[in-house]
PDB file of N, CA and C in Angstrom:
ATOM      1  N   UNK A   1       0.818  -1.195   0.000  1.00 74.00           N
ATOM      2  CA  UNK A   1       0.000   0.000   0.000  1.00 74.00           C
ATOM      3  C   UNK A   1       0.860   1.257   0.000  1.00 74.00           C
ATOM      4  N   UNK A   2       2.204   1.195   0.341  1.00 83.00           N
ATOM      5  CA  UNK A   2       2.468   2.488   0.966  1.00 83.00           C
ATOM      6  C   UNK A   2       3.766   2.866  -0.708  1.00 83.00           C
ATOM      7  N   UNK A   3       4.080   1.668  -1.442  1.00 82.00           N
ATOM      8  CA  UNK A   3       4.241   1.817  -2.635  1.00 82.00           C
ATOM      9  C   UNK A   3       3.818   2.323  -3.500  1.00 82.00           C
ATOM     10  N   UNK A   4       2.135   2.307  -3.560  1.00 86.00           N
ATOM     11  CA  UNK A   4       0.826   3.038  -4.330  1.00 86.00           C
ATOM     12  C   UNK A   4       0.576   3.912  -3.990  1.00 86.00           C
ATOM     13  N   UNK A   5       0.998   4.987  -2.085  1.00 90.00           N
ATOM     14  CA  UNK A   5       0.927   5.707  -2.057  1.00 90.00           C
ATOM     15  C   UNK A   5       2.247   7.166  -2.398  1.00 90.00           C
ATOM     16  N   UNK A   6       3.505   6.408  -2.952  1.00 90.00           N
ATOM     17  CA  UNK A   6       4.229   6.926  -3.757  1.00 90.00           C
ATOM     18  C   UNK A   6       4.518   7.221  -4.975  1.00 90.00           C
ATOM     19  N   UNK A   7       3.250   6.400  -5.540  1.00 94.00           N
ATOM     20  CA  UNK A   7       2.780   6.704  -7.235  1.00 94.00           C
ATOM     21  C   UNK A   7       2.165   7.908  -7.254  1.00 94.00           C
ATOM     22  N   UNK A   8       0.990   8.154  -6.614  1.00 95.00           N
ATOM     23  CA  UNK A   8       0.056   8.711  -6.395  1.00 95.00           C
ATOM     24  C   UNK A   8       0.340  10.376  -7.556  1.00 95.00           C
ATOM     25  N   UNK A   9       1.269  10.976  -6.927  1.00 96.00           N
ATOM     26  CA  UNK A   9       1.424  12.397  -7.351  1.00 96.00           C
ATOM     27  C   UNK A   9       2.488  12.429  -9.217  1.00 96.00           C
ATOM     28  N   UNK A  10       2.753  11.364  -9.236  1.00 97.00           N
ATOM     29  CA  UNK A  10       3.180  10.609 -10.494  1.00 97.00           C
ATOM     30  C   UNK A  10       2.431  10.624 -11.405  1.00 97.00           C
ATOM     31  N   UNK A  11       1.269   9.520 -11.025  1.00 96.00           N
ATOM     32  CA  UNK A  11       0.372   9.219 -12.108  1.00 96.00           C
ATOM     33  C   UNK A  11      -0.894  10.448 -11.970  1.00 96.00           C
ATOM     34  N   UNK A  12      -1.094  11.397 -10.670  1.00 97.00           N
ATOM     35  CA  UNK A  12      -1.874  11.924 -11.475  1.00 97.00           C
ATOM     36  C   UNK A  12      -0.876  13.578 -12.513  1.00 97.00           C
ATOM     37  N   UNK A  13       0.385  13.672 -12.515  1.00 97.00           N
ATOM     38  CA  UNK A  13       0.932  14.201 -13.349  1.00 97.00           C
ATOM     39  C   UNK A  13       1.050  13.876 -14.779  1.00 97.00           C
ATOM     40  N   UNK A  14       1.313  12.648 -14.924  1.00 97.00           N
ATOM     41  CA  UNK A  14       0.957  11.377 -15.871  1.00 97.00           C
ATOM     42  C   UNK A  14      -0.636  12.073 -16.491  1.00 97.00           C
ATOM     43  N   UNK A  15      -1.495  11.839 -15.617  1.00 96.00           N
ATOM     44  CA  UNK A  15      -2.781  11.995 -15.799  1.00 96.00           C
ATOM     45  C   UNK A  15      -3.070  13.713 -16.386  1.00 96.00           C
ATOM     46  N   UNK A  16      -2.543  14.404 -15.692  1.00 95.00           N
ATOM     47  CA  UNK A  16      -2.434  15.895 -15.957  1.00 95.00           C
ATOM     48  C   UNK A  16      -1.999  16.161 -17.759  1.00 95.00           C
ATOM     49  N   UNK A  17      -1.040  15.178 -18.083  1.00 94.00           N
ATOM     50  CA  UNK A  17      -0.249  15.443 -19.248  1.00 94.00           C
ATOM     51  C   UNK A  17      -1.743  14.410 -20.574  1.00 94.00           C
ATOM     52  N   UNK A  18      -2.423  13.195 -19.961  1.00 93.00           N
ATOM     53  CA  UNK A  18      -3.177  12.477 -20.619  1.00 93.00           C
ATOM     54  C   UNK A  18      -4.329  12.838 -21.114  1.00 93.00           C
ATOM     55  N   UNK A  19      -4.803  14.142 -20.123  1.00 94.00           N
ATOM     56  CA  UNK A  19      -6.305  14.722 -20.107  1.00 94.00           C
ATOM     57  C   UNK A  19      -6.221  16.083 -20.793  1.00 94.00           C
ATOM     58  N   UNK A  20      -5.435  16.698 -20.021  1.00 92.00           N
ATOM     59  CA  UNK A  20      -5.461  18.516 -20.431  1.00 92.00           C
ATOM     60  C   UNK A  20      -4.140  19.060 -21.802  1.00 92.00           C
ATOM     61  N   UNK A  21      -3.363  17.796 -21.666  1.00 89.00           N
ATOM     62  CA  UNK A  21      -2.316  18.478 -23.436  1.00 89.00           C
ATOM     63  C   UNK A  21      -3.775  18.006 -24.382  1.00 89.00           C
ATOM     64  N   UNK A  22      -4.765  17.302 -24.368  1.00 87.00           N
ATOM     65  CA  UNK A  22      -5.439  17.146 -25.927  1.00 87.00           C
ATOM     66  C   UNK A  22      -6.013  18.383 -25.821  1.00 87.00           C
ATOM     67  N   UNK A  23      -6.401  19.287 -25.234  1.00 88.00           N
ATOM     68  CA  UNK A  23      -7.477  20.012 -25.108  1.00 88.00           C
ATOM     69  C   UNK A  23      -6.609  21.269 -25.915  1.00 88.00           C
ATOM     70  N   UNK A  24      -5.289  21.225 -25.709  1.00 86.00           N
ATOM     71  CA  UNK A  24      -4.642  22.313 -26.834  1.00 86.00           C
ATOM     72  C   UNK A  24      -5.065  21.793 -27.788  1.00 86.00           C
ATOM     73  N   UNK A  25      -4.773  20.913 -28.690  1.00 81.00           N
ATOM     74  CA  UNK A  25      -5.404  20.895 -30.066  1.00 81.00           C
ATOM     75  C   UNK A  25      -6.442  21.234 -30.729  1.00 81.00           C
ATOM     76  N   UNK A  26      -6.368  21.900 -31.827  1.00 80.00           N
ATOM     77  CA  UNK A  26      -7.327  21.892 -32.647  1.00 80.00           C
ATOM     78  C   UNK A  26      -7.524  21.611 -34.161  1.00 80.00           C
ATOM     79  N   UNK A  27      -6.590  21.080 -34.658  1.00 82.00           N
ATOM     80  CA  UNK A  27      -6.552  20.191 -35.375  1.00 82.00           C
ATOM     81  C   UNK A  27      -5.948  18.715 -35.004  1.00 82.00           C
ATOM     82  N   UNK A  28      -6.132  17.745 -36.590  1.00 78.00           N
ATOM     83  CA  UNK A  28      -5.824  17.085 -36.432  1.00 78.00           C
ATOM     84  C   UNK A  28      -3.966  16.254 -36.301  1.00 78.00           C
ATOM     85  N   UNK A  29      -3.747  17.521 -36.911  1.00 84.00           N
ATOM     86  CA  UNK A  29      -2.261  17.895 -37.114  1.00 84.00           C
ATOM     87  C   UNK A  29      -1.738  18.555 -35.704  1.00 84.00           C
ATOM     88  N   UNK A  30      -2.269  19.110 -34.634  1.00 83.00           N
ATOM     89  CA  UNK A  30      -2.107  19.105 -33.352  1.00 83.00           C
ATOM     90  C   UNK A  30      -2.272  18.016 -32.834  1.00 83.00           C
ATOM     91  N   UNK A  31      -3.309  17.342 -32.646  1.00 80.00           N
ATOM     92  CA  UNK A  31      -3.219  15.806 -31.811  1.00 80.00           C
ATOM     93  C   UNK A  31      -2.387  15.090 -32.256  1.00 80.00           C
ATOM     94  N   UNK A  32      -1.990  15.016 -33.471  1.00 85.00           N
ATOM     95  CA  UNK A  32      -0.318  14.033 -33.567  1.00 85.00           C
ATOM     96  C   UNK A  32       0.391  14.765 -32.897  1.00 85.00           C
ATOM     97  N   UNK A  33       0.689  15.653 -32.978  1.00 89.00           N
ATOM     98  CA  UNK A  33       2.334  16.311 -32.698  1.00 89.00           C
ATOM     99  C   UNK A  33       1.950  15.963 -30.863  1.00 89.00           C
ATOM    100  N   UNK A  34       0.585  16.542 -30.241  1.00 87.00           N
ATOM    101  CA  UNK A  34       0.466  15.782 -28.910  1.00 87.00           C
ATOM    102  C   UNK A  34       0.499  14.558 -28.162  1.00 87.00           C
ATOM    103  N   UNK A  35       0.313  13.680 -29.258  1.00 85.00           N
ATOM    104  CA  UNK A  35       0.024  12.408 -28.695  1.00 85.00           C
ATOM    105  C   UNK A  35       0.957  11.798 -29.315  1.00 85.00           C
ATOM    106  N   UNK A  36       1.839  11.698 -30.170  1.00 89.00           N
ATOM    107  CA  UNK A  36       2.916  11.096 -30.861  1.00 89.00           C
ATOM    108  C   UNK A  36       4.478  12.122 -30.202  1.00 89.00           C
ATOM    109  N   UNK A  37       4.616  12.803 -29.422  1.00 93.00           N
ATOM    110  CA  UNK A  37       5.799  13.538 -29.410  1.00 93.00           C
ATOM    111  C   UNK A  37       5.652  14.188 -27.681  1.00 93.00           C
ATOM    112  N   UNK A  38       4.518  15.135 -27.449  1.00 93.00           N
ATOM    113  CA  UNK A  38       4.591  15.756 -26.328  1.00 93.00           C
ATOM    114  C   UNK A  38       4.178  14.436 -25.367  1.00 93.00           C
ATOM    115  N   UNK A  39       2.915  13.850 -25.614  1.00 93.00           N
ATOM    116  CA  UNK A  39       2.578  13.285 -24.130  1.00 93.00           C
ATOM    117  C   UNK A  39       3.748  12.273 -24.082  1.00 93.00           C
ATOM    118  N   UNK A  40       4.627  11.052 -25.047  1.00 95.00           N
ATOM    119  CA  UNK A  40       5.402  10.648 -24.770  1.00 95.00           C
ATOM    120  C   UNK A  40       6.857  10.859 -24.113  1.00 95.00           C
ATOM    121  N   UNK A  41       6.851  12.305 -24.502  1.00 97.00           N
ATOM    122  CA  UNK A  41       7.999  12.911 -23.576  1.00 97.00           C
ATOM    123  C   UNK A  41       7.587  13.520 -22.123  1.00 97.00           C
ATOM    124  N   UNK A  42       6.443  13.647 -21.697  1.00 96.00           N
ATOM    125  CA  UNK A  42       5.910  13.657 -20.284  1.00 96.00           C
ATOM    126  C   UNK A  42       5.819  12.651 -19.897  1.00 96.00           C
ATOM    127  N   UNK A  43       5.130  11.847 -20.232  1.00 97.00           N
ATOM    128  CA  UNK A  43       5.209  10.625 -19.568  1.00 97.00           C
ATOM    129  C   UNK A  43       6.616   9.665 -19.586  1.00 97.00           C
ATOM    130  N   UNK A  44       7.593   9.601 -20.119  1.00 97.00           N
ATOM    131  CA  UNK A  44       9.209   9.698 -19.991  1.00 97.00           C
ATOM    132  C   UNK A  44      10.092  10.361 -18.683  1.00 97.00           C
ATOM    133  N   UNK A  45       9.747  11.911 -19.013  1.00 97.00           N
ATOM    134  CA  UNK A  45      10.004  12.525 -17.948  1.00 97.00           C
ATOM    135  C   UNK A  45       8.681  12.202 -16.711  1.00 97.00           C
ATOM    136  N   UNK A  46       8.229  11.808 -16.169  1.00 97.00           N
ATOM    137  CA  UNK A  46       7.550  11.589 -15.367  1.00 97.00           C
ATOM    138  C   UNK A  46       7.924  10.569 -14.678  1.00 97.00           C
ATOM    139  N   UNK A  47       8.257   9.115 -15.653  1.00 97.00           N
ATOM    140  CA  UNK A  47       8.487   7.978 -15.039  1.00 97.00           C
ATOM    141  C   UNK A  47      10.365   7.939 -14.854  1.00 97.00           C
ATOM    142  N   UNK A  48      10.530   8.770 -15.412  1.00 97.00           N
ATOM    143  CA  UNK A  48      12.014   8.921 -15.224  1.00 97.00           C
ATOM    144  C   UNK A  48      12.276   9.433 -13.640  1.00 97.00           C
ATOM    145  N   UNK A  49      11.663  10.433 -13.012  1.00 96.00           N
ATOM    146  CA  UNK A  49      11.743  11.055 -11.999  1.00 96.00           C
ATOM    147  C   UNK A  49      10.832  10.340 -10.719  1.00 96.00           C
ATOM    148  N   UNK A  50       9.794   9.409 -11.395  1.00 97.00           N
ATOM    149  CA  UNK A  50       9.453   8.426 -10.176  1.00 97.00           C
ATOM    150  C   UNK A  50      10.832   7.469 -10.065  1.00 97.00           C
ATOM    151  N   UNK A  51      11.301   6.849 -11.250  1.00 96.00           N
ATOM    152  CA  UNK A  51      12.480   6.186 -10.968  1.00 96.00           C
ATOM    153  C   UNK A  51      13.397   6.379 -10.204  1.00 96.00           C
ATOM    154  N   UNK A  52      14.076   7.288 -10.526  1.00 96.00           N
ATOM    155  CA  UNK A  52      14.738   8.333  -9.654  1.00 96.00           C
ATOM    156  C   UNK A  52      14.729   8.356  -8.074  1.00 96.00           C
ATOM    157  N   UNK A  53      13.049   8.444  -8.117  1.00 94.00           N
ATOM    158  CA  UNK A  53      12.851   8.824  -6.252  1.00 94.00           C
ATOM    159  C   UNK A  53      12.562   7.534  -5.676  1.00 94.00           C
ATOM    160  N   UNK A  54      12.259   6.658  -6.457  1.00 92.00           N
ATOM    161  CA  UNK A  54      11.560   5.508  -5.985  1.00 92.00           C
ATOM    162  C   UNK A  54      11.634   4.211  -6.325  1.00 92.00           C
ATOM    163  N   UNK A  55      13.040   4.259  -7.712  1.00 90.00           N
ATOM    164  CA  UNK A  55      13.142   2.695  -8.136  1.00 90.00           C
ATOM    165  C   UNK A  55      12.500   2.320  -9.027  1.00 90.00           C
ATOM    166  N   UNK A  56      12.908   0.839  -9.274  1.00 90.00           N
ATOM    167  CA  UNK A  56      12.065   0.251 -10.657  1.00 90.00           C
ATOM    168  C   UNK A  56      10.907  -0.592  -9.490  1.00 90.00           C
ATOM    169  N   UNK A  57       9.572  -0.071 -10.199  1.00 89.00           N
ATOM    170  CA  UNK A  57       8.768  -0.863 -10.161  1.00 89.00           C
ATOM    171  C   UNK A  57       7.347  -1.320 -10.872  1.00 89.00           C
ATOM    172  N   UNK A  58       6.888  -2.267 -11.627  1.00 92.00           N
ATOM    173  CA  UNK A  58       6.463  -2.753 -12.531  1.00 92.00           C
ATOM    174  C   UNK A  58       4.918  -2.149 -12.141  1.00 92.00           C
ATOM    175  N   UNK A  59       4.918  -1.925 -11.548  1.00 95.00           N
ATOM    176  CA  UNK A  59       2.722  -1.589 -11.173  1.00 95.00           C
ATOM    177  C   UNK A  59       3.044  -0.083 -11.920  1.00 95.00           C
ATOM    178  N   UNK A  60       3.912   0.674 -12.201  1.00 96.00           N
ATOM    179  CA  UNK A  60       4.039   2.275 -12.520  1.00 96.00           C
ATOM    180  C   UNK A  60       3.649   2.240 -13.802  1.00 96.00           C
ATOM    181  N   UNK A  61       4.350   1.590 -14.645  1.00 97.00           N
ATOM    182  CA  UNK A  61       3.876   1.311 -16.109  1.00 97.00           C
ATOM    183  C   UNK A  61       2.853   1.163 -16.213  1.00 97.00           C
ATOM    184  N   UNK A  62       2.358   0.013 -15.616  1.00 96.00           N
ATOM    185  CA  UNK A  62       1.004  -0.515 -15.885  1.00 96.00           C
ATOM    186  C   UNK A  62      -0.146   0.305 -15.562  1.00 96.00           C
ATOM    187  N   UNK A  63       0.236   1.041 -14.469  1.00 96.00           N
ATOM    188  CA  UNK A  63      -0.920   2.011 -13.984  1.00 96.00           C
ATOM    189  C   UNK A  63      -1.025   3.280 -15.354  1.00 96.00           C
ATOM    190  N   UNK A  64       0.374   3.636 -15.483  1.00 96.00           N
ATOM    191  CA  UNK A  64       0.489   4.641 -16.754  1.00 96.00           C
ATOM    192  C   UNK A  64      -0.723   4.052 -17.956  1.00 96.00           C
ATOM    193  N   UNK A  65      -0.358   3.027 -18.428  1.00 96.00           N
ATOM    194  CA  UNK A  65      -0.926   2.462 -19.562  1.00 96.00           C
ATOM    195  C   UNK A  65      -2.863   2.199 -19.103  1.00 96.00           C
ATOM    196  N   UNK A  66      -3.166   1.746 -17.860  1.00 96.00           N
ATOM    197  CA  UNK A  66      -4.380   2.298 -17.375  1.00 96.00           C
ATOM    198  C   UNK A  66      -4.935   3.416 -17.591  1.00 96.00           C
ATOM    199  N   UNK A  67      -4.144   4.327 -16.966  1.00 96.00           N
ATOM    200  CA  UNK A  67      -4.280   5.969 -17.024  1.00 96.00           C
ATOM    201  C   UNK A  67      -5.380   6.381 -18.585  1.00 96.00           C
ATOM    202  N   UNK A  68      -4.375   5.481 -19.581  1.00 94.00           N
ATOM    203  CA  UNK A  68      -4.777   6.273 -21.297  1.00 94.00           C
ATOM    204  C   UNK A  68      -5.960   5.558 -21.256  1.00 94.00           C
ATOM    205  N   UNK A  69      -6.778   4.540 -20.858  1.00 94.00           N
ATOM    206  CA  UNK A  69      -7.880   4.468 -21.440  1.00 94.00           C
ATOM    207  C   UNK A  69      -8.583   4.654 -21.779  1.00 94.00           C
ATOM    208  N   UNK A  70      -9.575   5.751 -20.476  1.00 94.00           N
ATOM    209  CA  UNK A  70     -10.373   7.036 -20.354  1.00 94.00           C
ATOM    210  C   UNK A  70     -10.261   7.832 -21.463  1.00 94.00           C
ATOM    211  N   UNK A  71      -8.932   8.339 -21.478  1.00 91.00           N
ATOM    212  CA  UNK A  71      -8.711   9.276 -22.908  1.00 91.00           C
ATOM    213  C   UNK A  71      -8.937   9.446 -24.379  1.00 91.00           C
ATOM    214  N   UNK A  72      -8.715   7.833 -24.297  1.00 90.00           N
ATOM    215  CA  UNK A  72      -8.980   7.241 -26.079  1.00 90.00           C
ATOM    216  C   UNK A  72     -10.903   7.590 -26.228  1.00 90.00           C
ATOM    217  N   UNK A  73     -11.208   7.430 -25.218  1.00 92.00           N
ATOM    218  CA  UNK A  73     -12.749   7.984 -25.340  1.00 92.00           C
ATOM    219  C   UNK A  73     -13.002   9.321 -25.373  1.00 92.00           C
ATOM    220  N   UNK A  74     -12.059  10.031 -24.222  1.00 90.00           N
ATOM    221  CA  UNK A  74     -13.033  11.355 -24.102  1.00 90.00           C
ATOM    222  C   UNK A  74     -11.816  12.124 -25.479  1.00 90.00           C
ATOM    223  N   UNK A  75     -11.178  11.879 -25.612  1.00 85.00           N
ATOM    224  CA  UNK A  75     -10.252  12.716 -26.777  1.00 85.00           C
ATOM    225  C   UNK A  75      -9.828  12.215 -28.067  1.00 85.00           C
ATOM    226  N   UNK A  76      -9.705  11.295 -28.567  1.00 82.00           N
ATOM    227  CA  UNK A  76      -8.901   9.781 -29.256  1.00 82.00           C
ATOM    228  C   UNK A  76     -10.222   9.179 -29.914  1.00 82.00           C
ATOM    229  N   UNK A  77     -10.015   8.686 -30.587  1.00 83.00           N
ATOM    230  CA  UNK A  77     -10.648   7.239 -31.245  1.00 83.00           C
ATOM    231  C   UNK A  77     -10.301   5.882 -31.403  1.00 83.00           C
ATOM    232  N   UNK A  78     -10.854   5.154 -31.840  1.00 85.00           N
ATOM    233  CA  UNK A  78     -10.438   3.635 -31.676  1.00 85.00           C
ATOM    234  C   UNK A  78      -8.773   3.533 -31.442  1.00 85.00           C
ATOM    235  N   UNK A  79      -8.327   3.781 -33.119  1.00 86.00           N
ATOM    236  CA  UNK A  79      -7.215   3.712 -32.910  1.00 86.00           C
ATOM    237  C   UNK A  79      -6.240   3.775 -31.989  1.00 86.00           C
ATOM    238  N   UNK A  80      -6.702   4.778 -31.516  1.00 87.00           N
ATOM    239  CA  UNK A  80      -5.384   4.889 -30.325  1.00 87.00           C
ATOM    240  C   UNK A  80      -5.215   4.257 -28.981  1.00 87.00           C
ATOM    241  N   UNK A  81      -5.705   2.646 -29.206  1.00 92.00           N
ATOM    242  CA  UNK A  81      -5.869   1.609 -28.132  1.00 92.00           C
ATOM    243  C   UNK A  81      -4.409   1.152 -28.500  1.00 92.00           C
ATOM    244  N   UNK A  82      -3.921   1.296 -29.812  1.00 93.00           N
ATOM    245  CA  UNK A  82      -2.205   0.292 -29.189  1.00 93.00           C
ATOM    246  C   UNK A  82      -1.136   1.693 -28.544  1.00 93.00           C
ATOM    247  N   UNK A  83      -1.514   2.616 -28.211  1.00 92.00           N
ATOM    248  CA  UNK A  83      -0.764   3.894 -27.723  1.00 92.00           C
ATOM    249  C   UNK A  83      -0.721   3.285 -26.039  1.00 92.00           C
ATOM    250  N   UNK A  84      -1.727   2.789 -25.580  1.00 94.00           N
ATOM    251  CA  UNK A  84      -1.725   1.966 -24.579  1.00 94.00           C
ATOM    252  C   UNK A  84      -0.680   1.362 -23.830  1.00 94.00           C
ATOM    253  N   UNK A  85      -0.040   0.441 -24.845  1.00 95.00           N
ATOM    254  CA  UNK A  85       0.916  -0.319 -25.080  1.00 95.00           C
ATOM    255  C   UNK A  85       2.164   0.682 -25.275  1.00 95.00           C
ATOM    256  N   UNK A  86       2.088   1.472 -26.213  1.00 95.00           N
ATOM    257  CA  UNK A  86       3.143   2.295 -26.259  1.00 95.00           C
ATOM    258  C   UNK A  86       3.467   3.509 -25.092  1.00 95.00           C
ATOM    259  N   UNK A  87       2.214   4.115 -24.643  1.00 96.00           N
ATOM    260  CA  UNK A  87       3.189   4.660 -23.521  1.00 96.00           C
ATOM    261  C   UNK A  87       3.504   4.045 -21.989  1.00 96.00           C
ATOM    262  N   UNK A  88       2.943   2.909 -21.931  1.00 97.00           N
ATOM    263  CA  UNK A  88       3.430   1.967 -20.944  1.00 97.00           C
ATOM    264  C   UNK A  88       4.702   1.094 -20.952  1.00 97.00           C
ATOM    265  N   UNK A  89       5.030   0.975 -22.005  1.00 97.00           N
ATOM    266  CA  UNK A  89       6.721   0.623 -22.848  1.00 97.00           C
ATOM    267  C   UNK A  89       7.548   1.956 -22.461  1.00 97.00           C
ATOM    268  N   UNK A  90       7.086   3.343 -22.699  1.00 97.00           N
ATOM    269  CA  UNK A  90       7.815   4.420 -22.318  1.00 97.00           C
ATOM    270  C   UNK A  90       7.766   4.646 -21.279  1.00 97.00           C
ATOM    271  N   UNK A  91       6.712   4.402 -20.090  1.00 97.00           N
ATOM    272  CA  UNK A  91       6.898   4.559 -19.102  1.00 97.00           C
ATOM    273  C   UNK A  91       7.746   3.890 -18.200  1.00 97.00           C
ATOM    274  N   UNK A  92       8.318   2.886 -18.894  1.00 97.00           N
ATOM    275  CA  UNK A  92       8.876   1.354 -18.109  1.00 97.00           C
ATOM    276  C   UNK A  92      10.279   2.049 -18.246  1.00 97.00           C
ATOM    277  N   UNK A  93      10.353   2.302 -19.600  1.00 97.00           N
ATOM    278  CA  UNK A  93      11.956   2.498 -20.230  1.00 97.00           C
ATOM    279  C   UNK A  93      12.275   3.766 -19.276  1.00 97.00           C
ATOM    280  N   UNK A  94      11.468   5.011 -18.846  1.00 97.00           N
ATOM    281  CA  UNK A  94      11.481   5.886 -18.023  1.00 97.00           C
ATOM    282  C   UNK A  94      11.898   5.878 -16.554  1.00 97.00           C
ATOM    283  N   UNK A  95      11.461   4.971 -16.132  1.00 96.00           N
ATOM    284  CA  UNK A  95      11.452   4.198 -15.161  1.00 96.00           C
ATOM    285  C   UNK A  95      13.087   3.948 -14.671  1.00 96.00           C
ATOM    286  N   UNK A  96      13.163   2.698 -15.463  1.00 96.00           N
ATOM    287  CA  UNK A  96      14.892   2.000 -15.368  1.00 96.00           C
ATOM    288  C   UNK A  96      15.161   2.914 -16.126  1.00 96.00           C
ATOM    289  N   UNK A  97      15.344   3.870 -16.728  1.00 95.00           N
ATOM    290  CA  UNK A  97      16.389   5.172 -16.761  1.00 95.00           C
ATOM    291  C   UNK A  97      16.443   6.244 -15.172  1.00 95.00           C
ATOM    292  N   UNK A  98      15.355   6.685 -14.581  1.00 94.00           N
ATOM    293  CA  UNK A  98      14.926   7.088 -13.537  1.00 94.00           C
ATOM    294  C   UNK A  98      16.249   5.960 -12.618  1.00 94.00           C
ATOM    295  N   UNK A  99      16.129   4.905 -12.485  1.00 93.00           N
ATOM    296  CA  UNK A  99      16.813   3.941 -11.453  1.00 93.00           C
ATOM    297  C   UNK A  99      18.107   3.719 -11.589  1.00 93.00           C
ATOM    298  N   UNK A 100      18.466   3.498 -13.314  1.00 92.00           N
ATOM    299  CA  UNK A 100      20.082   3.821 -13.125  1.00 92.00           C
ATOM    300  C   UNK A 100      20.563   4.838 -12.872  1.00 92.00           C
ATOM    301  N   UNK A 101      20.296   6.455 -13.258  1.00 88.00           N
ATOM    302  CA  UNK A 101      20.709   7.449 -12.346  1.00 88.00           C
ATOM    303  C   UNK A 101      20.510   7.731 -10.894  1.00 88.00           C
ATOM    304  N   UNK A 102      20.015   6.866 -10.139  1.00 76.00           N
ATOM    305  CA  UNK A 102      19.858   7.081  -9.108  1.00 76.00           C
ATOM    306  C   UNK A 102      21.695   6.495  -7.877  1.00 76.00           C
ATOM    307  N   UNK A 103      21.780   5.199  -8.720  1.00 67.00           N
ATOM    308  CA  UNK A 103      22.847   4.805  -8.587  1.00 67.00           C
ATOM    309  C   UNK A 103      23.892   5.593  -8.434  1.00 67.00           C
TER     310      UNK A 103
END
């Protein structure tokens, strides 16, 4: 429990970057450059700096990749169910980058 309560301010930054960067766009040529470039480099830097404070640990990703679901509805369309997958891969890689500099 007290692991999940060190995610907490993580994922909802995570969450901050998942909900409120689509809302800049207004085209469709904005939501790529957001969702293909910016949110992957927040969520990078995000899991990089939980790493950092807190180590590698496998529930961070997964919660990240949770996080996008919601989104693909309220912002996204179908498609963007394997982004899922992809920023939970970035969040991991974020992560064990976060943990070897900690060293």
């Amino acid at each position: 429990m007290n692991e999940i309560k060190k995610m907490i301010p993580y994922l909802l930054a995570v969450a901050v970057a998942f909900y409120l960067l689509p809302l800049l766009g207004s085209s469709t040529g904005d939501f790529m450059v957001i969702m293909l470039i910016i949110m992957p480099l927040a969520c990078l830097a995000i899991s990089s700096f939980y790493g950092f404070k807190n180590g590698w640990n496998l529930i961070f990703p997964i919660a990240v990749g949770i996080l996008f679901i919601p989104a693909i509805f309220i912002h996204f369309n179908s498609s963007a169910w394997v982004y899922i997958v992809g920023y939970s891969v970035i969040s991991a890689v974020g992560v064990f980058v976060g943990k070897a500099f900690k060293k």
